[in-house]
Amino acid sequence: MIIPKNNLSWLKVLAASFLLTLSAYGQNRVEIELTDNWKFYRGKNDQAFAKDYNDKSWKTVTVPHDWAISGPFDKEIDKQTTAITQNGEKIATEKTGRTGALPYTGEGWYRNSFKVPALSQKQRTLLVFDGAMSEPRVFLNGKLVGQWNYGYNSFYLDVTDQALPGKINQLAVHLSNRPKSSRWYPGAGLYRNVHLIVKDEKSIEQWGVSITTPVITEKFSKVNIKTRLTGDHLRIQTQIIDPDGKVVASESTEQQFGNEFDQNIEVATPKLWSPESPYLYTAVSKIYQGDVLKDEVKTRFGIREIRYEANKGFSLNGQVRKFKGVCLHHDLGPLGAAINTAALRRQLTILKDLGCDAIRSSHNMPSPEQLELCDEMGFMFLAESFDEWAKPKVENGYHLYFDTDAEKDVVNLVRANRNHPSIVMWSSGNEVPDQWGAEGVKRAKWLQDIFHREDPTRPVTVGMDQVKATMESGFGALLDVPGLNYRVHLYEDAYKAFPQGFILGSETASTVSSRGIYKFPVVMAKDKQYPDLQSSSYDMECCSWSNLPDDDFVLQDDKAWVIGEFVWTGFDYLGEPTPYDEHWPSRSSYFGISDLAGLPKDRFYLYRSRWNKEKPTLHLLPHWNWEGREGETTPVFVYTSYDSAELFLNGKSLGIRKKNKATPQDRYRLMWNDVKYAPGTLKVVAFDAAGQAVAEEKVVTAGKPDRIVLEADRSQITADGKDISYVTVSVLDKDGNPCPTATLQLKFKVTGEGVFKAACNGDATSLESFELPTMKLFSGKLVVLVQSSKKAGSIALNVTGSAVKAGEITLQSSLPEG
């Protein structure tokens, strides 16, 4: 695509992607993840960079590692007295859980010893960091070899001059997290992977492969592969391989353009990438000098076409569609910020069932593992960069580095990730205070131009909350894709004011709820607070600046020029406990469609009823254990993909409800607002378009907890010391009914070839450690994380509690293939 000079032109995007595989390639390239045997020290130390420093007393950890997730939770940690302008606050007040109340601030040191392979007399050695929180300073063999500021960014260092091939090398990394540097829990430490790359001097540059698909037809696709390298008088041979290992195209050339090969390879009858069919090819690039192989890189990519067109919207492979997306912060609940592929895969599996097809990384640069999984599993991706530009939101935020670092941070973001087929859009910022005034417009254009220079195939957006200001200043008009955060009442005005011909809901809803908690009376409310610091799961409460899901549904369904939404948020996250920012012990969010443990809230089924077109949805709320509310009004809601249903209480019909357009809620929910509580069985029967009963769901008043039941998301895991099975723990009464209000304290024991990793109950006010093998149920449930060892075998999880029968489940782990 050529980015038009003004947004009155159509935006057309054609691109594909690559994923660099980290592995060993014979004697020409070795790529090693530096995972094990790290030494960690928490605190200041002026000598730890030295090669011969004695670190034997330090803690041994594996990387990725988040030093803060162990806790404890403490209201004094990063206590901020501030007015959150994004929430419309005018007066500064004390915020105690804004960054999760976990000890992420301060300094930390990591050290590791490793042998650098000796491949040849002339070789290059690189260190690649997928992210380090934050301000990493990297020392090799006692010498400072490089540093970075932005904790969310990938960066690499060429350490050829300092590395000792064939010998033991000492790596030391210093990290420093300033207080008041974030609006949410950022994590701490080497929370993403660290890689050692050793290759020939004449080789492919780091992030030097760029694959696009500028021509796509039913008969063929032109795959353009640009390969940057060090050295000349070389030859490249490229093979394109399908998922079955069959070579579908091949080309060899010696023609270099400066330090780059530029190949156009035809793939016949291409299979296209989409969320419904995430088909991936692999390009194998081999660099030769004469007949000598110098380097080899394997690159996965997808073939797909994206377009953004005025008055038509977004299309993928020629089909107009709307983003059914969620925003995700980078933390993984009880694992903190430490990246884990099993945890990411579980998140995406849950989102697939939701019917979600898109993710916005909020408000940070994504991990390679997340993008790899989105490529594989089929999720479109909005890759975001910054939460601040030159004007601050927090005292020690990114504004400290914007002028000096923003360009190189964008360059690294794009070059490291530009070829993932999942990425369909870049974001240069979120709710930046620079939305006001001429300087902000200049910054927005400057950043967008950098994105266009590095990747002319994708558009750029910004999540805008100051919509009136951006309409007046021209800020919103210059963007490729105008993104609105909330402000549903301004969508029409923005559509008329902006020239692009479409609007993206870059952040929507921010409805709040606590899983399994219901409050009475049931009324729409903003900034509603309760003494227990929970929010009602009737999904009728939001923030002063946000709205209910149904308001966005109306825009998505009725306005062709609204191209989709990214809901805030897919999962609860650590920090930012709105509407309880000023109330201890709230320390995590209430915005999630699923809670911090990944357990679906009722709102999950409201979105699923619209988004999942493959499977029907029928969900009944609230639970039916209301001792003391006999005879009182207890509204019943049904979230369903069916248009009508009949409700029964203890066999008596309470009437049929049919969706209608009286209110947004009547349009998307079935509601019986005058039900009087009586213990027993509440049942709903759903009808199809012909009026035939096709599905039913019920909830039953449960008795006292009798036994513990366990259910694993995966009973077979890999014995690699990293894989995790998530086991949902709940309690049943003697008749097998779930006990939705149980708060029993439970204990966990893991035996065999695995370990207890963490637990989480989804309670935003819980101060129990994630890493101790005991926790209270919240609304009758919690989740235990069981991690494999590096030995294959069986793993047993035993869960016990007072006055209930214990639960046990057996898992199996097997050695990784190859």
XYZ file of N, CA and C in Angstrom, residues 1-7 11 385-386 389 402 406-411 414-415 426-429 439-462 475 477-481:
162
model
N 0.834 -1.201 0.000
C 0.000 0.000 0.000
C 0.860 1.239 0.000
N 0.433 2.259 -0.721
C 1.026 3.586 -0.593
C 0.106 4.394 0.296
N 0.621 4.893 1.397
C -0.216 5.661 2.315
C -0.611 6.967 1.634
N -1.891 7.273 1.518
C -2.308 8.494 0.836
C -1.933 9.733 1.635
N -1.784 10.856 0.915
C -1.450 12.104 1.582
C -2.605 12.608 2.416
N -3.807 12.258 2.066
C -4.941 12.599 2.909
C -5.822 11.378 3.048
N -6.641 11.401 4.071
C -7.417 10.213 4.398
C -8.731 10.131 3.627
N -7.774 3.354 1.950
C -6.584 2.738 2.522
C -6.592 1.274 2.137
N 2.020 0.802 20.984
C 3.383 1.164 21.347
C 3.470 1.883 22.689
N 2.777 3.027 22.832
C 3.020 3.903 23.983
C 1.718 4.302 24.688
N 3.338 10.152 25.355
C 4.304 10.770 24.454
C 5.111 11.783 25.277
N 10.643 10.109 25.606
C 9.975 10.230 24.306
C 10.858 10.909 23.257
N 11.700 7.558 21.164
C 10.467 7.115 20.509
C 10.726 6.527 19.131
N 11.589 7.143 18.339
C 11.823 6.625 16.995
C 12.462 5.247 17.028
N 13.492 5.065 17.835
C 14.145 3.750 17.858
C 13.233 2.696 18.474
N 12.349 3.102 19.387
C 11.401 2.133 19.943
C 10.389 1.681 18.882
N 9.897 2.625 18.077
C 8.978 2.258 17.003
C 9.684 1.380 15.969
N 10.925 1.734 15.627
C 11.684 0.943 14.656
C 11.811 -0.502 15.124
N 8.419 -2.408 14.951
C 8.002 -2.783 13.599
C 8.915 -3.853 13.015
N 10.225 -3.656 13.119
C 11.129 -4.605 12.473
C 11.077 -5.987 13.113
N -1.190 -0.818 13.442
C -0.308 -0.332 14.501
C -1.028 0.769 15.271
N -0.688 0.929 16.539
C -1.155 2.071 17.323
C 0.052 2.805 17.871
N 0.100 4.107 17.637
C 1.227 4.896 18.131
C 0.973 5.484 19.508
N -0.232 5.278 20.066
C -0.460 5.819 21.397
C -1.853 5.576 21.903
N 1.179 21.017 18.921
C 2.344 20.162 19.121
C 1.963 18.691 19.092
N 0.807 18.379 19.638
C 0.347 17.000 19.623
C 0.072 16.501 18.217
N -0.488 17.363 17.375
C -0.740 16.992 15.985
C 0.574 16.688 15.284
N 1.593 17.512 15.532
C 2.904 17.285 14.918
C 3.505 15.952 15.381
N 3.345 15.654 16.668
C 3.890 14.383 17.186
C 3.154 13.190 16.577
N 1.843 13.317 16.458
C 1.066 12.224 15.870
C 1.515 11.959 14.431
N 1.736 13.037 13.660
C 2.186 12.864 12.280
C 3.604 12.303 12.231
N 4.473 12.793 13.090
C 5.853 12.307 13.119
C 5.904 10.811 13.382
N 5.154 10.358 14.377
C 5.138 8.930 14.698
C 4.518 8.116 13.570
N 3.416 8.611 13.017
C 2.765 7.875 11.938
C 3.690 7.754 10.734
N 4.442 8.802 10.455
C 5.386 8.753 9.336
C 6.479 7.703 9.576
N 6.910 7.548 10.807
C 7.920 6.519 11.121
C 7.337 5.130 10.868
N 6.116 4.905 11.332
C 5.466 3.615 11.073
C 5.357 3.364 9.572
N 4.931 4.385 8.817
C 4.794 4.229 7.366
C 6.135 3.939 6.708
N 7.185 4.603 7.150
C 8.513 4.368 6.590
C 8.968 2.936 6.828
N 8.740 2.440 8.041
C 9.188 1.096 8.393
C 8.266 0.012 7.859
N 6.988 0.344 7.711
C 6.018 -0.641 7.220
C 4.925 0.091 6.446
N 5.064 0.196 5.129
C 4.040 0.886 4.325
C 2.806 0.042 4.047
N 2.667 -1.106 4.686
C 1.566 -2.016 4.377
C 0.428 -1.986 5.389
N 0.587 -1.283 6.482
C -0.465 -1.287 7.508
C -0.778 0.147 7.940
N -2.031 0.407 8.339
C -2.388 1.732 8.827
C -2.018 1.919 10.301
N -2.135 3.160 10.744
C -1.784 3.543 12.108
C -2.993 4.200 12.762
N -3.194 3.897 14.030
C -4.277 4.499 14.786
C -3.743 5.050 16.096
N -4.588 5.779 16.801
C -4.355 6.221 18.181
C -5.682 6.069 18.912
N -5.975 16.501 14.748
C -5.282 15.297 15.239
C -5.946 14.043 14.691
N -8.026 13.748 12.210
C -8.150 13.717 10.755
C -6.917 13.154 10.078
N -5.743 13.316 10.687
C -4.521 12.870 10.012
C -4.257 11.381 10.178
N -4.906 10.740 11.149
C -4.664 9.327 11.396
C -5.210 8.467 10.256
N -4.543 7.348 9.991
C -5.076 6.391 9.024
C -6.411 5.833 9.502
N -6.460 5.483 10.784
C -7.667 4.924 11.395
C -7.973 5.717 12.656
